[in-house]
Amino acid sequence: MTEVWDHIDRAIIRATQAGLPLVARPYAKVAEEAGVSEAEVMSRMGRMQDAGLIRRIGIVPNHYALGLCHNAMTVWDVDDTMISELGRRVGALVFVTHCYQRPRRLPLWPYNLFAMVHGRTPEEVDGKTEAIAQLLDGHCRARDVLVSTRVLKKTGMRLRAKAAGPPAGEGEQKVI
Amino acid sequence: MIDVIDRAIINMLQEGFPIVEEPYKAAAAALGLSAEALMERISELLESGAASRFGPMFNADVLGGAFCLCAMAVPAGRFDEVAALVNAHAEVAHNYERAHALNMWFVLATETQAEIDAVNALISAETELEVLAFPKIEEYFVGFRVAA
């Protein structure tokens, strides 16, 4: 089912994309900006969460600040018939931050399961990669681990909040 | 430096923050803190850079945006030149050098799928290199659960 997001939803997104206000009643503060009631904001944000538009409300720790300086993109060639089940199980591992099925690009790229792992040391990343290997045991034909050697560019993911309502003005806020 | 309370806050707040009238009070109670103390701690975590954001995490796909992971095999001698050409496109949100024959991995963020294809065609023409697109077929997990 496709949800339709109207200009009020988009106003709520714009009011929260920089973060949830750090005040006793943050949804009331968002409601003031969006021009609706606190109850309306809570109900709409609940609906956004149910629909997956909001993945969750929470804190995003900076993994470098927490000492998790090493990361690797682990990639796996998994049986197509098993990938949905195994992908979910790999994604459920606590140290996996992103887990997707993506297309193979043969002959250079036989891998269809991508899982990002982070660790404090290269050894910790290796240990976590081995834990994934064990989980995939018997259903994985090949694997590789791509460590990042340099960050070439990193900006926030930005997308204009295209409104079904009033046209966006200059310097419009963006949805992360 | 973050202390044991900060770590408990980071661990707890990754899981989901309640949608109730006084959510800080509700979340703080589980940590044995006051709502004020929790707000103060979150503010300090953001200021110190230990956390990059606090609030709803939006899945922009659902709003109609398009994202795509892409990769190129760039000859070593051309790497910096090609990186500059790729990074010049505003649609390139992230770009990483990785140790592999496919040594440049970037993420495109645009409003439509057609723009993804167009930017890739442009990058390919400018660099005279093939751009391989790795669109997601299925998402199993996106998030960050670290034991701080």
Short mmCIF file of N, CA and C in Angstrom, two decimals, chain A residues 5 10 13 16-27 38 42 45-46 49 52-63 65-66 68 71 73 83-84 87-88 91-94 96-103 105 108-109 113-114 116 118 120 144 146-155 157 159-160 162 175-176, chain B residues 2 7 9-10 13-24 39 42-43 45-46 49-60 62-63 65 67 69 79-80 83 87 89-90 92-102 104-105 107 109-111 132-148:
data_model
loop_
_atom_site.label_atom_id
_atom_site.label_comp_id
_atom_site.label_asym_id
_atom_site.label_seq_id
_atom_site.Cartn_x
_atom_site.Cartn_y
_atom_site.Cartn_z
N TRP A 5 1.77 11.31 1.25
CA TRP A 5 2.29 12.26 2.25
C TRP A 5 1.93 13.66 1.80
N ARG A 10 4.97 16.87 5.27
CA ARG A 10 6.23 17.47 4.84
C ARG A 10 6.66 18.61 5.76
N ILE A 13 8.27 16.89 8.61
CA ILE A 13 9.61 16.44 8.22
C ILE A 13 10.59 17.61 8.27
N THR A 16 11.64 18.54 11.72
CA THR A 16 12.39 17.57 12.53
C THR A 16 13.67 17.07 11.86
N GLN A 17 13.92 17.51 10.62
CA GLN A 17 15.07 16.92 9.93
C GLN A 17 16.40 17.31 10.57
N ALA A 18 16.45 18.46 11.22
CA ALA A 18 17.69 18.83 11.91
C ALA A 18 17.78 18.09 13.24
N GLY A 19 16.68 17.51 13.68
CA GLY A 19 16.67 16.79 14.94
C GLY A 19 15.38 17.06 15.69
N LEU A 20 15.14 16.24 16.68
CA LEU A 20 13.96 16.45 17.52
C LEU A 20 14.31 17.52 18.55
N PRO A 21 13.44 18.51 18.76
CA PRO A 21 13.77 19.57 19.73
C PRO A 21 14.05 18.99 21.12
N LEU A 22 15.05 19.56 21.78
CA LEU A 22 15.41 19.11 23.14
C LEU A 22 14.66 19.97 24.15
N VAL A 23 13.35 19.76 24.18
CA VAL A 23 12.48 20.43 25.15
C VAL A 23 11.54 19.38 25.71
N ALA A 24 10.93 19.68 26.87
CA ALA A 24 10.12 18.67 27.57
C ALA A 24 9.05 18.08 26.66
N ARG A 25 8.41 18.92 25.84
CA ARG A 25 7.36 18.40 24.93
C ARG A 25 7.75 18.68 23.49
N PRO A 26 8.65 17.88 22.95
CA PRO A 26 9.19 18.15 21.61
C PRO A 26 8.14 18.11 20.51
N TYR A 27 7.14 17.23 20.67
CA TYR A 27 6.14 17.13 19.59
C TYR A 27 5.23 18.36 19.57
N GLU A 38 -0.40 19.17 18.78
CA GLU A 38 0.57 18.19 19.25
C GLU A 38 0.07 16.76 18.96
N MET A 42 1.90 13.79 16.77
CA MET A 42 2.21 12.45 17.30
C MET A 42 1.55 11.37 16.45
N MET A 45 3.41 11.20 13.06
CA MET A 45 4.76 10.61 13.15
C MET A 45 4.66 9.11 13.42
N GLY A 46 3.65 8.70 14.17
CA GLY A 46 3.41 7.27 14.39
C GLY A 46 3.10 6.57 13.08
N GLN A 49 6.17 6.21 11.02
CA GLN A 49 7.01 5.13 11.53
C GLN A 49 6.45 3.78 11.07
N GLY A 52 7.30 3.12 7.53
CA GLY A 52 8.72 3.02 7.19
C GLY A 52 9.34 4.31 6.68
N LEU A 53 8.55 5.38 6.63
CA LEU A 53 9.13 6.68 6.23
C LEU A 53 10.09 7.15 7.32
N ILE A 54 9.69 6.92 8.58
CA ILE A 54 10.63 7.10 9.70
C ILE A 54 11.12 5.71 10.08
N ARG A 55 12.42 5.49 9.93
CA ARG A 55 12.96 4.16 10.29
C ARG A 55 12.86 3.96 11.78
N ARG A 56 13.29 4.97 12.53
CA ARG A 56 13.11 4.99 13.97
C ARG A 56 13.46 6.38 14.44
N ILE A 57 13.04 6.69 15.65
CA ILE A 57 13.46 7.97 16.24
C ILE A 57 14.56 7.60 17.22
N GLY A 58 15.72 8.20 17.06
CA GLY A 58 16.79 7.79 17.96
C GLY A 58 18.03 8.62 17.76
N ILE A 59 19.11 8.11 18.35
CA ILE A 59 20.38 8.82 18.29
C ILE A 59 21.27 8.13 17.26
N VAL A 60 22.04 8.93 16.54
CA VAL A 60 23.00 8.36 15.58
C VAL A 60 24.39 8.58 16.16
N PRO A 61 24.97 7.54 16.73
CA PRO A 61 26.31 7.73 17.29
C PRO A 61 27.34 7.89 16.18
N ASN A 62 28.36 8.64 16.46
CA ASN A 62 29.46 8.80 15.52
C ASN A 62 30.43 7.67 15.77
N HIS A 63 30.53 6.73 14.84
CA HIS A 63 31.32 5.54 15.14
C HIS A 63 32.80 5.85 15.33
N ALA A 65 33.96 8.58 16.80
CA ALA A 65 34.09 9.10 18.17
C ALA A 65 34.02 7.98 19.20
N LEU A 66 33.35 6.89 18.84
CA LEU A 66 33.25 5.75 19.76
C LEU A 66 34.42 4.78 19.58
N LEU A 68 35.21 3.25 16.79
CA LEU A 68 34.99 2.25 15.74
C LEU A 68 35.53 2.81 14.42
N ASN A 71 36.23 -0.01 9.17
CA ASN A 71 35.01 -0.55 8.58
C ASN A 71 35.36 -1.34 7.33
N MET A 73 33.33 -3.22 3.80
CA MET A 73 32.15 -3.64 3.06
C MET A 73 32.37 -5.12 2.74
N ILE A 83 18.68 -16.09 -0.37
CA ILE A 83 19.22 -14.78 0.01
C ILE A 83 18.29 -13.98 0.92
N SER A 84 16.99 -14.08 0.70
CA SER A 84 16.10 -13.28 1.54
C SER A 84 16.20 -13.69 3.00
N GLY A 87 19.83 -12.95 4.21
CA GLY A 87 20.03 -11.51 4.30
C GLY A 87 19.42 -10.95 5.58
N ARG A 88 18.24 -11.41 5.89
CA ARG A 88 17.59 -10.95 7.13
C ARG A 88 18.40 -11.38 8.35
N GLY A 91 21.48 -9.23 8.49
CA GLY A 91 21.07 -7.89 8.91
C GLY A 91 20.74 -7.82 10.39
N ALA A 92 20.33 -8.95 10.95
CA ALA A 92 19.99 -8.97 12.38
C ALA A 92 21.22 -9.03 13.28
N LEU A 93 22.38 -9.32 12.71
CA LEU A 93 23.60 -9.33 13.53
C LEU A 93 23.85 -7.91 14.04
N VAL A 94 24.17 -7.79 15.30
CA VAL A 94 24.19 -6.48 15.94
C VAL A 94 25.25 -5.55 15.37
N VAL A 96 26.22 -5.37 12.18
CA VAL A 96 26.00 -5.03 10.77
C VAL A 96 25.16 -3.76 10.70
N THR A 97 25.69 -2.73 10.00
CA THR A 97 24.96 -1.45 9.98
C THR A 97 24.11 -1.28 8.73
N HIS A 98 24.51 -1.89 7.64
CA HIS A 98 23.73 -1.82 6.41
C HIS A 98 23.79 -3.20 5.79
N CYS A 99 22.67 -3.69 5.31
CA CYS A 99 22.68 -5.01 4.69
C CYS A 99 21.66 -5.02 3.56
N TYR A 100 22.14 -5.29 2.35
CA TYR A 100 21.29 -5.23 1.17
C TYR A 100 21.58 -6.38 0.22
N GLN A 101 20.56 -6.74 -0.56
CA GLN A 101 20.80 -7.53 -1.76
C GLN A 101 20.98 -6.55 -2.91
N ARG A 102 22.03 -6.75 -3.71
CA ARG A 102 22.28 -5.92 -4.89
C ARG A 102 22.61 -6.84 -6.06
N PRO A 103 22.54 -6.31 -7.29
CA PRO A 103 22.78 -7.19 -8.45
C PRO A 103 24.24 -7.60 -8.59
N ARG A 105 27.47 -8.26 -11.04
CA ARG A 105 27.94 -7.70 -12.31
C ARG A 105 29.06 -8.60 -12.82
N LEU A 108 33.14 -9.53 -13.32
CA LEU A 108 33.97 -8.83 -12.32
C LEU A 108 33.40 -8.97 -10.92
N TRP A 109 32.09 -9.08 -10.82
CA TRP A 109 31.45 -8.94 -9.51
C TRP A 109 30.37 -10.00 -9.30
N LEU A 113 25.18 -10.10 -1.94
CA LEU A 113 24.81 -9.68 -0.58
C LEU A 113 25.90 -8.75 -0.04
N PHE A 114 25.49 -7.57 0.38
CA PHE A 114 26.42 -6.56 0.89
C PHE A 114 26.13 -6.33 2.37
N MET A 116 27.79 -4.09 5.72
CA MET A 116 28.84 -3.22 6.28
C MET A 116 29.08 -3.59 7.73
N HIS A 118 31.66 -2.70 11.27
CA HIS A 118 32.57 -1.72 11.88
C HIS A 118 33.25 -2.36 13.09
N ARG A 120 36.70 -1.74 16.25
CA ARG A 120 37.74 -0.89 16.85
C ARG A 120 39.11 -1.18 16.27
N ASP A 144 34.28 -11.43 -0.52
CA ASP A 144 35.40 -10.50 -0.54
C ASP A 144 35.14 -9.47 0.56
N LEU A 146 36.01 -5.42 1.25
CA LEU A 146 36.57 -4.20 0.69
C LEU A 146 36.72 -3.16 1.81
N VAL A 147 37.96 -2.92 2.20
CA VAL A 147 38.16 -1.89 3.24
C VAL A 147 38.27 -0.54 2.54
N SER A 148 37.79 0.49 3.22
CA SER A 148 37.91 1.81 2.61
C SER A 148 39.29 2.35 2.93
N THR A 149 39.97 2.84 1.90
CA THR A 149 41.32 3.33 2.10
C THR A 149 41.34 4.85 2.15
N ARG A 150 40.26 5.49 1.69
CA ARG A 150 40.21 6.95 1.71
C ARG A 150 38.77 7.40 1.54
N VAL A 151 38.37 8.40 2.31
CA VAL A 151 37.07 9.04 2.09
C VAL A 151 37.31 10.15 1.06
N LEU A 152 36.68 10.05 -0.09
CA LEU A 152 36.89 11.03 -1.16
C LEU A 152 35.86 12.15 -1.08
N LYS A 153 34.67 11.81 -0.58
CA LYS A 153 33.60 12.82 -0.42
C LYS A 153 32.59 12.27 0.57
N LYS A 154 32.08 13.14 1.40
CA LYS A 154 31.02 12.71 2.33
C LYS A 154 30.15 13.92 2.65
N THR A 155 28.95 13.90 2.15
CA THR A 155 28.00 14.97 2.47
C THR A 155 26.77 14.31 3.04
N MET A 157 23.03 13.07 3.14
CA MET A 157 22.07 12.70 2.12
C MET A 157 20.99 13.77 2.14
N LEU A 159 17.63 15.66 0.22
CA LEU A 159 16.58 15.55 -0.78
C LEU A 159 15.60 16.66 -0.47
N ARG A 160 15.22 17.39 -1.50
CA ARG A 160 14.23 18.45 -1.26
C ARG A 160 12.92 17.84 -0.84
N LYS A 162 9.78 17.85 -1.57
CA LYS A 162 8.86 18.30 -2.62
C LYS A 162 7.46 18.31 -2.04
N VAL A 175 15.35 17.45 3.28
CA VAL A 175 15.14 16.24 4.07
C VAL A 175 16.39 15.39 4.01
N ILE A 176 16.88 15.02 5.14
CA ILE A 176 18.04 14.13 5.17
C ILE A 176 17.56 12.74 4.80
N ILE B 2 33.24 10.39 26.85
CA ILE B 2 31.90 10.02 27.28
C ILE B 2 32.00 9.04 28.44
N ARG B 7 27.15 6.31 27.63
CA ARG B 7 27.11 5.04 26.89
C ARG B 7 25.74 4.38 27.03
N ILE B 9 22.96 5.92 27.53
CA ILE B 9 22.03 6.73 26.73
C ILE B 9 22.15 6.36 25.26
N ILE B 10 23.39 6.28 24.76
CA ILE B 10 23.59 5.95 23.34
C ILE B 10 23.01 4.56 23.04
N LEU B 13 19.05 4.83 23.27
CA LEU B 13 18.35 5.69 22.30
C LEU B 13 18.53 5.25 20.85
N GLN B 14 19.36 4.24 20.62
CA GLN B 14 19.44 3.72 19.25
C GLN B 14 18.22 2.89 18.91
N GLU B 15 17.58 2.39 19.93
CA GLU B 15 16.50 1.43 19.71
C GLU B 15 15.17 2.08 19.37
N GLY B 16 15.03 3.33 19.74
CA GLY B 16 13.74 3.95 19.43
C GLY B 16 13.26 4.78 20.60
N PHE B 17 12.78 5.95 20.26
CA PHE B 17 12.39 6.95 21.23
C PHE B 17 10.87 7.05 21.16
N PRO B 18 10.21 7.14 22.33
CA PRO B 18 8.75 7.06 22.30
C PRO B 18 8.05 8.30 21.71
N ILE B 19 6.89 8.07 21.14
CA ILE B 19 6.04 9.18 20.68
C ILE B 19 4.95 9.34 21.73
N VAL B 20 5.29 10.07 22.77
CA VAL B 20 4.34 10.40 23.85
C VAL B 20 4.55 11.88 24.16
N GLU B 21 3.64 12.46 24.94
CA GLU B 21 3.74 13.92 25.17
C GLU B 21 5.08 14.33 25.79
N GLU B 22 5.53 13.54 26.78
CA GLU B 22 6.80 13.88 27.42
C GLU B 22 7.80 12.73 27.25
N PRO B 23 8.33 12.59 26.03
CA PRO B 23 9.16 11.42 25.74
C PRO B 23 10.49 11.39 26.49
N TYR B 24 11.06 12.58 26.76
CA TYR B 24 12.34 12.58 27.49
C TYR B 24 12.16 12.05 28.90
N MET B 39 18.15 15.47 28.47
CA MET B 39 18.24 16.46 27.39
C MET B 39 19.62 17.11 27.38
N ILE B 42 22.15 14.61 25.94
CA ILE B 42 22.02 14.46 24.47
C ILE B 42 22.64 15.68 23.80
N SER B 43 22.36 16.86 24.35
CA SER B 43 22.90 18.09 23.80
C SER B 43 24.44 18.05 23.81
N LEU B 45 26.35 15.32 23.86
CA LEU B 45 26.82 14.29 22.92
C LEU B 45 26.85 14.85 21.50
N LEU B 46 25.85 15.67 21.16
CA LEU B 46 25.80 16.27 19.83
C LEU B 46 26.89 17.32 19.67
N GLY B 49 30.32 15.82 19.29
CA GLY B 49 30.50 15.01 18.09
C GLY B 49 30.42 13.51 18.36
N ALA B 50 30.16 13.10 19.60
CA ALA B 50 30.02 11.67 19.89
C ALA B 50 28.77 11.10 19.21
N ALA B 51 27.80 11.98 19.00
CA ALA B 51 26.61 11.59 18.23
C ALA B 51 26.44 12.62 17.12
N SER B 52 25.99 12.15 15.95
CA SER B 52 25.88 13.09 14.84
C SER B 52 24.47 13.64 14.70
N ARG B 53 23.50 12.98 15.33
CA ARG B 53 22.13 13.41 15.14
C ARG B 53 21.24 12.78 16.19
N PHE B 54 20.17 13.49 16.57
CA PHE B 54 19.14 12.88 17.41
C PHE B 54 17.79 13.29 16.86
N GLY B 55 16.97 12.32 16.52
CA GLY B 55 15.65 12.64 15.98
C GLY B 55 15.18 11.54 15.06
N PRO B 56 14.14 11.81 14.28
CA PRO B 56 13.65 10.77 13.37
C PRO B 56 14.63 10.53 12.22
N MET B 57 14.85 9.25 11.91
CA MET B 57 15.68 8.88 10.77
C MET B 57 14.72 8.60 9.62
N PHE B 58 14.78 9.46 8.61
CA PHE B 58 13.86 9.31 7.49
C PHE B 58 14.42 8.38 6.43
N ASN B 59 13.55 7.58 5.88
CA ASN B 59 13.90 6.76 4.73
C ASN B 59 13.44 7.52 3.50
N ALA B 60 14.38 8.21 2.87
CA ALA B 60 14.00 9.12 1.78
C ALA B 60 13.41 8.38 0.58
N VAL B 62 11.06 6.41 0.64
CA VAL B 62 9.60 6.40 0.80
C VAL B 62 9.01 7.73 0.30
N LEU B 63 9.80 8.78 0.35
CA LEU B 63 9.33 10.08 -0.13
C LEU B 63 9.51 10.22 -1.64
N GLY B 65 12.57 9.70 -3.33
CA GLY B 65 13.94 9.96 -3.78
C GLY B 65 14.55 8.69 -4.33
N PHE B 67 18.28 6.50 -4.78
CA PHE B 67 19.67 6.35 -4.35
C PHE B 67 20.27 5.21 -5.10
N LEU B 69 24.10 2.91 -5.24
CA LEU B 69 25.53 2.67 -5.04
C LEU B 69 26.13 2.36 -6.41
N PHE B 79 43.50 8.22 -10.84
CA PHE B 79 42.55 8.17 -9.73
C PHE B 79 42.11 9.56 -9.25
N ASP B 80 43.05 10.44 -8.99
CA ASP B 80 42.68 11.74 -8.43
C ASP B 80 41.89 12.58 -9.44
N ALA B 83 38.43 11.14 -9.49
CA ALA B 83 37.73 11.48 -8.24
C ALA B 83 37.21 12.91 -8.31
N ASN B 87 33.33 13.76 -7.99
CA ASN B 87 32.89 14.56 -6.84
C ASN B 87 32.27 15.89 -7.25
N HIS B 89 29.98 16.36 -9.19
CA HIS B 89 28.53 16.23 -9.33
C HIS B 89 27.86 16.33 -7.96
N ALA B 90 26.94 17.27 -7.82
CA ALA B 90 26.27 17.48 -6.53
C ALA B 90 25.49 16.24 -6.09
N VAL B 92 26.50 13.30 -6.07
CA VAL B 92 27.37 12.32 -5.40
C VAL B 92 27.42 12.67 -3.91
N ALA B 93 26.79 11.81 -3.10
CA ALA B 93 26.68 12.10 -1.67
C ALA B 93 27.91 11.61 -0.91
N HIS B 94 28.40 10.45 -1.28
CA HIS B 94 29.58 9.86 -0.64
C HIS B 94 30.45 9.29 -1.72
N ASN B 95 31.72 9.27 -1.48
CA ASN B 95 32.62 8.59 -2.41
C ASN B 95 33.80 8.04 -1.61
N TYR B 96 34.07 6.76 -1.78
CA TYR B 96 35.16 6.11 -1.04
C TYR B 96 36.11 5.40 -1.99
N GLU B 97 37.36 5.49 -1.66
CA GLU B 97 38.34 4.64 -2.32
C GLU B 97 38.36 3.31 -1.56
N ARG B 98 38.29 2.20 -2.28
CA ARG B 98 38.34 0.89 -1.63
C ARG B 98 39.38 0.01 -2.32
N ALA B 99 39.95 -0.89 -1.52
CA ALA B 99 41.00 -1.76 -2.04
C ALA B 99 40.38 -2.91 -2.82
N HIS B 100 40.25 -2.74 -4.13
CA HIS B 100 39.66 -3.75 -5.01
C HIS B 100 39.89 -3.27 -6.44
N ALA B 101 39.72 -4.17 -7.42
CA ALA B 101 39.79 -3.73 -8.82
C ALA B 101 38.75 -2.63 -9.06
N LEU B 102 37.56 -2.81 -8.47
CA LEU B 102 36.58 -1.70 -8.44
C LEU B 102 37.01 -0.84 -7.26
N MET B 104 36.68 2.63 -6.80
CA MET B 104 35.97 3.85 -6.42
C MET B 104 34.48 3.52 -6.27
N TRP B 105 33.96 3.80 -5.06
CA TRP B 105 32.56 3.46 -4.75
C TRP B 105 31.85 4.72 -4.29
N VAL B 107 27.92 6.94 -3.84
CA VAL B 107 26.46 6.86 -3.71
C VAL B 107 25.85 8.10 -4.36
N ALA B 109 22.47 10.38 -4.92
CA ALA B 109 21.16 10.69 -4.33
C ALA B 109 20.49 11.71 -5.25
N THR B 110 19.38 11.31 -5.83
CA THR B 110 18.64 12.21 -6.73
C THR B 110 17.15 12.10 -6.41
N GLU B 111 16.38 12.86 -7.12
CA GLU B 111 14.93 12.81 -6.85
C GLU B 111 14.23 11.72 -7.66
N LEU B 132 29.47 1.07 -12.99
CA LEU B 132 28.59 -0.05 -12.66
C LEU B 132 27.62 0.40 -11.57
N ALA B 133 26.33 0.20 -11.81
CA ALA B 133 25.33 0.59 -10.81
C ALA B 133 24.93 -0.64 -9.99
N PHE B 134 24.82 -0.44 -8.69
CA PHE B 134 24.40 -1.51 -7.78
C PHE B 134 23.15 -1.08 -7.01
N PRO B 135 22.02 -0.94 -7.70
CA PRO B 135 20.81 -0.52 -6.99
C PRO B 135 20.40 -1.58 -5.98
N LYS B 136 19.81 -1.18 -4.90
CA LYS B 136 19.41 -2.21 -3.93
C LYS B 136 18.20 -2.97 -4.45
N ILE B 137 18.24 -4.27 -4.28
CA ILE B 137 17.12 -5.11 -4.68
C ILE B 137 16.23 -5.35 -3.47
N GLU B 138 16.86 -5.59 -2.34
CA GLU B 138 16.11 -5.77 -1.09
C GLU B 138 16.95 -5.21 0.05
N GLU B 139 16.30 -4.52 0.98
CA GLU B 139 17.00 -3.97 2.15
C GLU B 139 16.71 -4.87 3.34
N TYR B 140 17.76 -5.36 3.99
CA TYR B 140 17.56 -6.23 5.15
C TYR B 140 17.71 -5.47 6.46
N PHE B 141 18.59 -4.49 6.47
CA PHE B 141 18.76 -3.69 7.68
C PHE B 141 19.52 -2.42 7.36
N VAL B 142 19.09 -1.31 7.94
CA VAL B 142 19.87 -0.08 7.92
C VAL B 142 19.78 0.51 9.31
N GLY B 143 20.89 0.74 9.91
CA GLY B 143 20.85 1.33 11.24
C GLY B 143 22.20 1.20 11.87
N PHE B 144 22.29 1.59 13.10
CA PHE B 144 23.57 1.55 13.75
C PHE B 144 23.34 1.13 15.18
N ARG B 145 23.71 -0.09 15.49
CA ARG B 145 23.52 -0.57 16.86
C ARG B 145 24.90 -0.86 17.40
N VAL B 146 25.49 0.08 18.09
CA VAL B 146 26.79 -0.21 18.67
C VAL B 146 26.66 -0.28 20.17
N ALA B 147 27.40 -1.18 20.75
CA ALA B 147 27.51 -1.19 22.19
C ALA B 147 28.55 -0.12 22.51
N ALA B 148 28.09 1.04 22.93
CA ALA B 148 29.00 2.17 23.14
C ALA B 148 29.87 1.93 24.37
#
